[in-house]
PDB file of C-alpha atoms in Angstrom:
ATOM      1  CA  MET A   1      10.189  -2.164  32.843  1.00 39.00           C
ATOM      2  CA  ASN A   2       8.540   1.025  31.569  1.00 48.00           C
ATOM      3  CA  ASN A   3       6.312   2.538  34.289  1.00 71.00           C
ATOM      4  CA  ALA A   4       3.350   2.713  31.909  1.00 82.00           C
ATOM      5  CA  PHE A   5       3.328  -1.088  31.926  1.00 87.00           C
ATOM      6  CA  ASP A   6       3.928  -1.728  35.623  1.00 78.00           C
ATOM      7  CA  ARG A   7       0.533  -3.451  35.727  1.00 86.00           C
ATOM      8  CA  LEU A   8       0.643  -5.003  32.273  1.00 96.00           C
ATOM      9  CA  GLU A   9      -1.653  -8.045  31.991  1.00 97.00           C
ATOM     10  CA  LEU A  10      -1.405 -10.576  29.182  1.00 98.00           C
ATOM     11  CA  LEU A  11      -4.970 -11.473  28.199  1.00 98.00           C
ATOM     12  CA  SER A  12      -4.248 -13.992  25.433  1.00 98.00           C
ATOM     13  CA  GLU A  13      -1.442 -15.253  23.204  1.00 98.00           C
ATOM     14  CA  HIS A  14      -1.636 -16.993  19.832  1.00 98.00           C
ATOM     15  CA  ALA A  15       1.087 -18.438  17.593  1.00 98.00           C
ATOM     16  CA  CYS A  16       0.748 -16.837  14.163  1.00 98.00           C
ATOM     17  CA  PHE A  17       2.921 -17.184  11.006  1.00 98.00           C
ATOM     18  CA  GLY A  18       5.987 -18.028  13.048  1.00 98.00           C
ATOM     19  CA  GLY A  19       5.442 -15.047  15.317  1.00 98.00           C
ATOM     20  CA  VAL A  20       2.985 -14.348  18.121  1.00 98.00           C
ATOM     21  CA  GLN A  21      -0.235 -12.328  18.387  1.00 98.00           C
ATOM     22  CA  ARG A  22      -0.895 -11.074  21.902  1.00 98.00           C
ATOM     23  CA  PHE A  23      -3.566  -8.979  23.588  1.00 98.00           C
ATOM     24  CA  TYR A  24      -2.827  -6.962  26.705  1.00 98.00           C
ATOM     25  CA  LYS A  25      -4.517  -4.797  29.324  1.00 97.00           C
ATOM     26  CA  HIS A  26      -2.872  -2.103  31.424  1.00 97.00           C
ATOM     27  CA  LEU A  27      -3.795   0.848  33.625  1.00 96.00           C
ATOM     28  CA  SER A  28      -3.150   4.021  31.648  1.00 97.00           C
ATOM     29  CA  GLY A  29      -1.835   7.064  33.445  1.00 96.00           C
ATOM     30  CA  GLU A  30      -2.812   9.367  30.576  1.00 97.00           C
ATOM     31  CA  ILE A  31      -6.365   8.018  30.264  1.00 96.00           C
ATOM     32  CA  GLY A  32      -6.877   7.238  33.931  1.00 96.00           C
ATOM     33  CA  LEU A  33      -8.644   3.983  33.093  1.00 96.00           C
ATOM     34  CA  PRO A  34      -7.658   0.462  32.025  1.00 96.00           C
ATOM     35  CA  MET A  35      -6.793   0.253  28.323  1.00 97.00           C
ATOM     36  CA  ARG A  36      -6.309  -2.703  25.993  1.00 97.00           C
ATOM     37  CA  PHE A  37      -4.082  -3.209  22.990  1.00 98.00           C
ATOM     38  CA  GLY A  38      -2.932  -5.918  20.615  1.00 98.00           C
ATOM     39  CA  LEU A  39       0.620  -6.606  19.500  1.00 98.00           C
ATOM     40  CA  PHE A  40       1.859  -8.903  16.757  1.00 99.00           C
ATOM     41  CA  LEU A  41       5.546  -9.774  17.020  1.00 98.00           C
ATOM     42  CA  PRO A  42       6.979 -11.282  13.820  1.00 98.00           C
ATOM     43  CA  PRO A  43       9.349 -14.257  14.017  1.00 98.00           C
ATOM     44  CA  GLN A  44      12.353 -11.924  13.698  1.00 98.00           C
ATOM     45  CA  ALA A  45      11.337 -10.169  16.937  1.00 98.00           C
ATOM     46  CA  VAL A  46      10.639 -13.452  18.705  1.00 97.00           C
ATOM     47  CA  THR A  47      14.240 -14.489  18.032  1.00 97.00           C
ATOM     48  CA  GLY A  48      15.648 -11.205  19.333  1.00 96.00           C
ATOM     49  CA  ALA A  49      15.838  -8.769  16.393  1.00 97.00           C
ATOM     50  CA  GLN A  50      14.947  -5.108  16.985  1.00 98.00           C
ATOM     51  CA  VAL A  51      12.235  -4.746  14.348  1.00 98.00           C
ATOM     52  CA  PRO A  52      10.254  -1.653  13.242  1.00 98.00           C
ATOM     53  CA  LEU A  53       6.901  -0.888  14.874  1.00 98.00           C
ATOM     54  CA  LEU A  54       3.846  -0.146  12.741  1.00 98.00           C
ATOM     55  CA  THR A  55       0.815   1.172  14.660  1.00 99.00           C
ATOM     56  CA  PHE A  56      -2.689   0.748  13.240  1.00 98.00           C
ATOM     57  CA  LEU A  57      -5.501   3.048  14.421  1.00 98.00           C
ATOM     58  CA  ALA A  58      -8.960   1.554  13.988  1.00 97.00           C
ATOM     59  CA  GLY A  59     -12.244   3.284  13.268  1.00 96.00           C
ATOM     60  CA  LEU A  60     -15.646   3.786  14.871  1.00 92.00           C
ATOM     61  CA  THR A  61     -17.189   0.679  16.511  1.00 90.00           C
ATOM     62  CA  CYS A  62     -13.808  -1.102  16.539  1.00 95.00           C
ATOM     63  CA  THR A  63     -11.549  -2.318  19.349  1.00 95.00           C
ATOM     64  CA  GLU A  64      -7.954  -3.461  19.729  1.00 97.00           C
ATOM     65  CA  GLU A  65      -8.993  -6.846  18.287  1.00 98.00           C
ATOM     66  CA  THR A  66     -10.709  -5.767  15.065  1.00 97.00           C
ATOM     67  CA  PHE A  67      -7.735  -5.223  12.754  1.00 98.00           C
ATOM     68  CA  ALA A  68      -5.785  -8.142  14.229  1.00 98.00           C
ATOM     69  CA  MET A  69      -8.674 -10.550  13.652  1.00 98.00           C
ATOM     70  CA  LYS A  70     -10.115  -9.270  10.351  1.00 98.00           C
ATOM     71  CA  ALA A  71      -7.374  -7.678   8.231  1.00 98.00           C
ATOM     72  CA  GLY A  72      -5.141 -10.716   7.701  1.00 98.00           C
ATOM     73  CA  ALA A  73      -2.046  -8.556   8.074  1.00 98.00           C
ATOM     74  CA  GLN A  74       0.118 -10.919  10.137  1.00 98.00           C
ATOM     75  CA  ARG A  75       1.272 -13.079   7.216  1.00 98.00           C
ATOM     76  CA  MET A  76       2.877 -10.193   5.339  1.00 98.00           C
ATOM     77  CA  ALA A  77       4.061  -8.523   8.556  1.00 98.00           C
ATOM     78  CA  ALA A  78       5.893 -11.747   9.432  1.00 98.00           C
ATOM     79  CA  GLU A  79       7.498 -11.870   5.991  1.00 98.00           C
ATOM     80  CA  LEU A  80       8.584  -8.213   6.166  1.00 98.00           C
ATOM     81  CA  GLY A  81       9.638  -8.261   9.821  1.00 98.00           C
ATOM     82  CA  LEU A  82       7.163  -5.659  11.105  1.00 98.00           C
ATOM     83  CA  ALA A  83       5.630  -5.545  14.581  1.00 98.00           C
ATOM     84  CA  LEU A  84       1.959  -4.455  14.545  1.00 99.00           C
ATOM     85  CA  LEU A  85       0.504  -2.461  17.458  1.00 99.00           C
ATOM     86  CA  THR A  86      -3.300  -2.153  17.600  1.00 98.00           C
ATOM     87  CA  PRO A  87      -4.607   0.161  20.340  1.00 98.00           C
ATOM     88  CA  ASP A  88      -8.221   0.351  21.371  1.00 97.00           C
ATOM     89  CA  THR A  89      -9.974   3.335  19.819  1.00 96.00           C
ATOM     90  CA  SER A  90     -11.295   5.009  22.954  1.00 95.00           C
ATOM     91  CA  PRO A  91     -11.537   5.065  26.733  1.00 95.00           C
ATOM     92  CA  ARG A  92     -14.042   2.580  28.132  1.00 92.00           C
ATOM     93  CA  GLY A  93     -16.139   2.625  31.261  1.00 88.00           C
ATOM     94  CA  ALA A  94     -15.733   6.262  32.257  1.00 88.00           C
ATOM     95  CA  GLY A  95     -19.405   6.589  33.155  1.00 84.00           C
ATOM     96  CA  VAL A  96     -19.834   9.771  31.106  1.00 82.00           C
ATOM     97  CA  ASP A  97     -23.370  10.501  29.902  1.00 69.00           C
ATOM     98  CA  GLY A  98     -23.499   9.838  26.184  1.00 62.00           C
ATOM     99  CA  GLU A  99     -20.555   7.450  26.176  1.00 60.00           C
ATOM    100  CA  GLY A 100     -22.851   4.554  25.411  1.00 47.00           C
ATOM    101  CA  LEU A 101     -24.162   6.416  22.359  1.00 42.00           C
ATOM    102  CA  ALA A 102     -20.678   6.976  21.020  1.00 49.00           C
ATOM    103  CA  TRP A 103     -21.108   4.965  17.861  1.00 44.00           C
ATOM    104  CA  ASP A 104     -24.297   6.786  16.925  1.00 49.00           C
ATOM    105  CA  PHE A 105     -22.951  10.319  16.824  1.00 46.00           C
ATOM    106  CA  GLY A 106     -19.195  10.341  17.099  1.00 49.00           C
ATOM    107  CA  VAL A 107     -18.591  11.836  20.538  1.00 56.00           C
ATOM    108  CA  GLY A 108     -17.430   9.043  22.817  1.00 62.00           C
ATOM    109  CA  ALA A 109     -15.156   7.515  20.209  1.00 86.00           C
ATOM    110  CA  GLY A 110     -11.611   8.717  20.732  1.00 91.00           C
ATOM    111  CA  PHE A 111     -10.866  10.532  17.434  1.00 96.00           C
ATOM    112  CA  TYR A 112      -7.190  10.293  18.473  1.00 97.00           C
ATOM    113  CA  LEU A 113      -7.024  13.725  20.093  1.00 97.00           C
ATOM    114  CA  ASP A 114      -6.896  15.208  23.601  1.00 98.00           C
ATOM    115  CA  ALA A 115     -10.301  16.654  24.515  1.00 96.00           C
ATOM    116  CA  THR A 116     -10.353  20.112  26.074  1.00 97.00           C
ATOM    117  CA  GLN A 117     -14.054  20.275  27.016  1.00 95.00           C
ATOM    118  CA  ALA A 118     -15.846  18.756  30.023  1.00 94.00           C
ATOM    119  CA  PRO A 119     -16.823  16.033  30.631  1.00 93.00           C
ATOM    120  CA  TRP A 120     -14.552  14.483  27.995  1.00 94.00           C
ATOM    121  CA  SER A 121     -11.290  16.179  28.955  1.00 95.00           C
ATOM    122  CA  THR A 122     -10.675  13.972  31.998  1.00 95.00           C
ATOM    123  CA  HIS A 123     -10.243  10.677  30.163  1.00 95.00           C
ATOM    124  CA  TRP A 124     -10.414  11.373  26.410  1.00 96.00           C
ATOM    125  CA  ARG A 125      -6.664  11.899  25.897  1.00 97.00           C
ATOM    126  CA  MET A 126      -5.940   9.519  23.052  1.00 98.00           C
ATOM    127  CA  GLU A 127      -3.207  11.618  21.434  1.00 98.00           C
ATOM    128  CA  SER A 128      -1.194  11.795  24.646  1.00 98.00           C
ATOM    129  CA  TYR A 129      -1.942   8.156  25.394  1.00 98.00           C
ATOM    130  CA  LEU A 130      -0.498   7.010  22.091  1.00 98.00           C
ATOM    131  CA  LEU A 131       2.446   9.391  21.738  1.00 98.00           C
ATOM    132  CA  LYS A 132       3.520   9.719  25.368  1.00 98.00           C
ATOM    133  CA  GLU A 133       2.544   6.359  26.814  1.00 98.00           C
ATOM    134  CA  LEU A 134       1.582   3.373  24.672  1.00 98.00           C
ATOM    135  CA  ILE A 135       4.068   3.642  21.819  1.00 98.00           C
ATOM    136  CA  PRO A 136       7.107   4.539  24.001  1.00 98.00           C
ATOM    137  CA  ALA A 137       6.211   1.843  26.530  1.00 98.00           C
ATOM    138  CA  SER A 138       5.779  -0.770  23.798  1.00 98.00           C
ATOM    139  CA  LEU A 139       9.139   0.104  22.278  1.00 98.00           C
ATOM    140  CA  ALA A 140      10.859  -0.295  25.636  1.00 97.00           C
ATOM    141  CA  GLN A 141       8.957  -3.335  26.886  1.00 97.00           C
ATOM    142  CA  PHE A 142       9.240  -5.428  23.729  1.00 97.00           C
ATOM    143  CA  GLY A 143      12.654  -4.338  22.451  1.00 97.00           C
ATOM    144  CA  LEU A 144      11.399  -2.694  19.242  1.00 98.00           C
ATOM    145  CA  ASN A 145      13.282  -0.152  17.131  1.00 98.00           C
ATOM    146  CA  PRO A 146      12.480   3.409  18.330  1.00 97.00           C
ATOM    147  CA  ASP A 147      13.889   4.972  15.168  1.00 97.00           C
ATOM    148  CA  ARG A 148      11.666   3.062  12.753  1.00 98.00           C
ATOM    149  CA  LEU A 149       8.016   3.904  13.433  1.00 98.00           C
ATOM    150  CA  GLY A 150       5.115   3.842  10.983  1.00 98.00           C
ATOM    151  CA  LEU A 151       1.479   4.811  11.407  1.00 99.00           C
ATOM    152  CA  PHE A 152      -1.661   3.850   9.499  1.00 99.00           C
ATOM    153  CA  GLY A 153      -5.376   3.532  10.107  1.00 98.00           C
ATOM    154  CA  HIS A 154      -8.920   3.210   8.814  1.00 98.00           C
ATOM    155  CA  SER A 155     -11.762   5.765   8.724  1.00 98.00           C
ATOM    156  CA  MET A 156     -11.604   7.605  12.073  1.00 97.00           C
ATOM    157  CA  GLY A 157      -8.259   5.868  12.548  1.00 98.00           C
ATOM    158  CA  GLY A 158      -7.133   7.037   9.116  1.00 98.00           C
ATOM    159  CA  HIS A 159      -7.903  10.553  10.328  1.00 98.00           C
ATOM    160  CA  GLY A 160      -5.847   9.804  13.431  1.00 98.00           C
ATOM    161  CA  ALA A 161      -2.909   8.437  11.467  1.00 98.00           C
ATOM    162  CA  LEU A 162      -2.762  11.427   9.135  1.00 98.00           C
ATOM    163  CA  THR A 163      -3.219  14.087  11.799  1.00 98.00           C
ATOM    164  CA  LEU A 164      -0.796  12.573  14.318  1.00 98.00           C
ATOM    165  CA  ALA A 165       1.808  12.076  11.603  1.00 98.00           C
ATOM    166  CA  LEU A 166       1.468  15.749  10.632  1.00 98.00           C
ATOM    167  CA  ARG A 167       1.223  17.093  14.192  1.00 98.00           C
ATOM    168  CA  HIS A 168       4.406  15.301  15.277  1.00 98.00           C
ATOM    169  CA  PRO A 169       6.942  15.877  12.491  1.00 94.00           C
ATOM    170  CA  GLY A 170       9.853  13.485  12.495  1.00 95.00           C
ATOM    171  CA  ARG A 171       8.185  11.036  14.872  1.00 97.00           C
ATOM    172  CA  PHE A 172       7.009   8.649  12.157  1.00 98.00           C
ATOM    173  CA  ALA A 173       8.919   7.584   9.067  1.00 98.00           C
ATOM    174  CA  SER A 174       5.856   6.440   7.113  1.00 98.00           C
ATOM    175  CA  VAL A 175       2.089   6.960   7.014  1.00 98.00           C
ATOM    176  CA  SER A 176      -0.861   5.515   5.099  1.00 99.00           C
ATOM    177  CA  ALA A 177      -4.633   5.159   5.451  1.00 99.00           C
ATOM    178  CA  PHE A 178      -7.721   3.287   4.325  1.00 99.00           C
ATOM    179  CA  ALA A 179     -10.785   5.463   3.638  1.00 98.00           C
ATOM    180  CA  PRO A 180      -9.712   8.169   6.096  1.00 98.00           C
ATOM    181  CA  ILE A 181     -11.798  11.095   7.302  1.00 98.00           C
ATOM    182  CA  CYS A 182      -9.616  13.582   5.444  1.00 98.00           C
ATOM    183  CA  ALA A 183     -11.353  16.849   6.368  1.00 98.00           C
ATOM    184  CA  PRO A 184     -13.317  16.388   9.610  1.00 97.00           C
ATOM    185  CA  SER A 185     -13.995  20.127   9.819  1.00 97.00           C
ATOM    186  CA  LEU A 186     -16.195  19.678   6.731  1.00 96.00           C
ATOM    187  CA  CYS A 187     -18.210  16.575   7.668  1.00 97.00           C
ATOM    188  CA  PRO A 188     -20.967  15.636  10.152  1.00 94.00           C
ATOM    189  CA  TRP A 189     -18.828  13.107  12.046  1.00 94.00           C
ATOM    190  CA  GLY A 190     -16.136  15.718  12.554  1.00 95.00           C
ATOM    191  CA  HIS A 191     -18.544  18.491  13.506  1.00 95.00           C
ATOM    192  CA  LYS A 192     -20.125  16.397  16.250  1.00 92.00           C
ATOM    193  CA  ALA A 193     -16.857  15.045  17.636  1.00 93.00           C
ATOM    194  CA  PHE A 194     -14.960  18.334  17.478  1.00 95.00           C
ATOM    195  CA  ALA A 195     -17.795  20.355  18.989  1.00 95.00           C
ATOM    196  CA  GLY A 196     -17.985  17.897  21.858  1.00 93.00           C
ATOM    197  CA  TYR A 197     -14.271  17.480  22.465  1.00 94.00           C
ATOM    198  CA  LEU A 198     -12.817  20.855  21.433  1.00 96.00           C
ATOM    199  CA  GLY A 199     -15.743  23.257  21.734  1.00 96.00           C
ATOM    200  CA  LYS A 200     -17.898  24.995  19.166  1.00 95.00           C
ATOM    201  CA  THR A 201     -15.248  27.463  17.965  1.00 95.00           C
ATOM    202  CA  ALA A 202     -14.469  25.989  14.577  1.00 94.00           C
ATOM    203  CA  SER A 203     -11.116  27.769  14.311  1.00 94.00           C
ATOM    204  CA  THR A 204      -9.749  25.357  16.934  1.00 95.00           C
ATOM    205  CA  TRP A 205     -10.665  22.332  14.842  1.00 98.00           C
ATOM    206  CA  VAL A 206      -8.105  22.818  12.069  1.00 97.00           C
ATOM    207  CA  ALA A 207      -5.304  21.636  14.387  1.00 98.00           C
ATOM    208  CA  HIS A 208      -6.854  18.171  14.066  1.00 98.00           C
ATOM    209  CA  ASP A 209      -7.896  18.302  10.404  1.00 98.00           C
ATOM    210  CA  ALA A 210      -5.504  16.470   8.067  1.00 98.00           C
ATOM    211  CA  SER A 211      -6.293  18.572   4.999  1.00 98.00           C
ATOM    212  CA  ALA A 212      -5.849  21.834   6.899  1.00 98.00           C
ATOM    213  CA  LEU A 213      -2.666  20.593   8.556  1.00 98.00           C
ATOM    214  CA  MET A 214      -1.224  19.504   5.224  1.00 98.00           C
ATOM    215  CA  SER A 215      -1.914  22.864   3.615  1.00 98.00           C
ATOM    216  CA  GLN A 216      -0.029  24.589   6.469  1.00 97.00           C
ATOM    217  CA  GLN A 217       3.191  22.587   6.076  1.00 96.00           C
ATOM    218  CA  ASN A 218       6.285  24.658   5.288  1.00 94.00           C
ATOM    219  CA  SER A 219       8.011  21.721   3.616  1.00 96.00           C
ATOM    220  CA  VAL A 220       7.070  18.289   2.315  1.00 98.00           C
ATOM    221  CA  PRO A 221       6.570  16.187   5.471  1.00 98.00           C
ATOM    222  CA  TYR A 222       6.749  12.729   3.834  1.00 98.00           C
ATOM    223  CA  PRO A 223       8.944  12.915   0.737  1.00 97.00           C
ATOM    224  CA  GLY A 224       8.723   9.131   0.351  1.00 97.00           C
ATOM    225  CA  GLY A 225       4.989   9.492  -0.246  1.00 98.00           C
ATOM    226  CA  ILE A 226       1.675   8.837   1.491  1.00 98.00           C
ATOM    227  CA  LEU A 227      -0.545   5.934   0.412  1.00 99.00           C
ATOM    228  CA  ILE A 228      -4.346   6.125   0.657  1.00 99.00           C
ATOM    229  CA  ASP A 229      -6.864   3.605  -0.618  1.00 99.00           C
ATOM    230  CA  GLN A 230     -10.516   4.586  -1.048  1.00 99.00           C
ATOM    231  CA  GLY A 231     -13.427   2.448  -2.202  1.00 98.00           C
ATOM    232  CA  LEU A 232     -15.840   4.110  -4.627  1.00 98.00           C
ATOM    233  CA  ALA A 233     -18.785   2.062  -3.303  1.00 98.00           C
ATOM    234  CA  ASP A 234     -18.124   3.447   0.191  1.00 98.00           C
ATOM    235  CA  LYS A 235     -21.449   4.827   1.473  1.00 98.00           C
ATOM    236  CA  PHE A 236     -19.588   7.422   3.562  1.00 98.00           C
ATOM    237  CA  LEU A 237     -17.409   8.762   0.745  1.00 98.00           C
ATOM    238  CA  ALA A 238     -19.394  11.794  -0.399  1.00 97.00           C
ATOM    239  CA  GLU A 239     -20.597  13.117   2.956  1.00 98.00           C
ATOM    240  CA  GLN A 240     -17.931  12.122   5.473  1.00 97.00           C
ATOM    241  CA  LEU A 241     -14.508  11.374   3.952  1.00 98.00           C
ATOM    242  CA  HIS A 242     -13.540  14.118   1.437  1.00 98.00           C
ATOM    243  CA  PRO A 243     -10.292  12.641   0.069  1.00 98.00           C
ATOM    244  CA  GLU A 244     -10.312  15.341  -2.608  1.00 98.00           C
ATOM    245  CA  ALA A 245      -9.583  17.946   0.098  1.00 98.00           C
ATOM    246  CA  LEU A 246      -6.419  16.161   1.174  1.00 98.00           C
ATOM    247  CA  GLU A 247      -5.467  15.554  -2.453  1.00 98.00           C
ATOM    248  CA  ALA A 248      -5.692  19.293  -3.151  1.00 98.00           C
ATOM    249  CA  ALA A 249      -3.664  20.155  -0.045  1.00 98.00           C
ATOM    250  CA  CYS A 250      -0.930  17.693  -1.011  1.00 98.00           C
ATOM    251  CA  THR A 251      -0.807  19.145  -4.519  1.00 98.00           C
ATOM    252  CA  THR A 252      -0.454  22.655  -3.104  1.00 97.00           C
ATOM    253  CA  ILE A 253       2.673  21.881  -1.074  1.00 98.00           C
ATOM    254  CA  GLY A 254       4.108  19.199  -3.377  1.00 98.00           C
ATOM    255  CA  GLN A 255       3.548  16.274  -1.007  1.00 98.00           C
ATOM    256  CA  PRO A 256       3.695  12.985  -2.988  1.00 98.00           C
ATOM    257  CA  LEU A 257       0.372  11.210  -2.548  1.00 98.00           C
ATOM    258  CA  THR A 258      -0.808   7.933  -4.029  1.00 98.00           C
ATOM    259  CA  LEU A 259      -4.593   8.087  -3.719  1.00 98.00           C
ATOM    260  CA  ARG A 260      -6.046   4.910  -5.239  1.00 98.00           C
ATOM    261  CA  ARG A 261      -9.771   4.889  -5.935  1.00 98.00           C
ATOM    262  CA  HIS A 262     -11.263   1.400  -6.297  1.00 98.00           C
ATOM    263  CA  ALA A 263     -14.552   0.667  -8.046  1.00 98.00           C
ATOM    264  CA  ASP A 264     -16.982  -1.630  -6.184  1.00 98.00           C
ATOM    265  CA  TYR A 265     -15.163  -1.588  -2.798  1.00 98.00           C
ATOM    266  CA  ASP A 266     -16.987  -0.370   0.305  1.00 98.00           C
ATOM    267  CA  HIS A 267     -15.873   0.892   3.717  1.00 98.00           C
ATOM    268  CA  GLY A 268     -15.395  -2.399   5.539  1.00 98.00           C
ATOM    269  CA  TYR A 269     -12.746  -4.996   6.219  1.00 98.00           C
ATOM    270  CA  TYR A 270     -13.192  -6.901   2.955  1.00 98.00           C
ATOM    271  CA  PHE A 271     -11.802  -3.694   1.429  1.00 98.00           C
ATOM    272  CA  ILE A 272      -8.973  -3.462   3.948  1.00 98.00           C
ATOM    273  CA  THR A 273      -7.869  -7.079   3.613  1.00 98.00           C
ATOM    274  CA  SER A 274      -7.795  -6.682  -0.179  1.00 98.00           C
ATOM    275  CA  PHE A 275      -5.089  -4.012  -0.012  1.00 99.00           C
ATOM    276  CA  VAL A 276      -3.399  -4.372   3.376  1.00 99.00           C
ATOM    277  CA  ASP A 277      -0.339  -6.103   1.908  1.00 98.00           C
ATOM    278  CA  ASP A 278       0.321  -3.036  -0.249  1.00 98.00           C
ATOM    279  CA  HIS A 279       0.261  -0.846   2.852  1.00 98.00           C
ATOM    280  CA  LEU A 280       2.638  -3.115   4.726  1.00 98.00           C
ATOM    281  CA  ARG A 281       5.060  -3.041   1.788  1.00 98.00           C
ATOM    282  CA  HIS A 282       4.739   0.750   1.636  1.00 98.00           C
ATOM    283  CA  HIS A 283       5.767   1.015   5.276  1.00 98.00           C
ATOM    284  CA  ALA A 284       8.476  -1.630   5.041  1.00 98.00           C
ATOM    285  CA  GLN A 285      10.143   0.284   2.211  1.00 98.00           C
ATOM    286  CA  ALA A 286      10.428   3.359   4.449  1.00 97.00           C
ATOM    287  CA  LEU A 287      11.183   1.532   7.698  1.00 96.00           C
ATOM    288  CA  ASN A 288      13.702  -1.044   6.511  1.00 87.00           C
TER     289      ASN A 288
END
């Protein structure tokens, strides 16, 4: 058993489209606190096949349960033979002042990076947690295919999916996002989170800004293409998300990008469930 899961606790288990949806809790060495995650194993994995692993990173106010319960992704994941990993967004219960206000101003939510500033730097290590602990441990524990990894997310989690995919070249074979924060260095959510976690020197922020990272690539990182869906009735679009910045960066380096803009759709899970099957097919094409 992988050491990261020596104290793995199964919280619940649910039969789902011939597979199984589970929720777990474990003590994280990287975070230094208990963490929770969800895992959907398709029927192919239940019967012993080594299937690809697709990790979904959720947004502000969400937990490890949100995508699993609201997106309706398990039906198509079962058909395509994809395991779905849904981490929690953030450390919980650290007792840091301001943690309880996380959802009001950004700091406190994980933003899928390793904080360098006190008091956040002790536990807010979401990048290391995912890349060094949770994903490797899940691959080993559940017999999943380590060579076929995909990453996607929503809002703050869309930011996480894009930045982690660009910061760790070759680690993921596919990436997509719903309404991602594409240029956090340019928006209020990003300013507050980055100033808290990384300090007030803005030049350090670009290492966690998807648009800046994309513009710095020496070659096309995802020649098979990146898929992004964005609702035009999203109340956060103009001030917080800036998909046009990522679109421009992709154009500059020749990165294929399918950026679909949808009239009438907002930022929530009715939007995600409307297009999640397309994202699963996008990943399956690259992973299978």
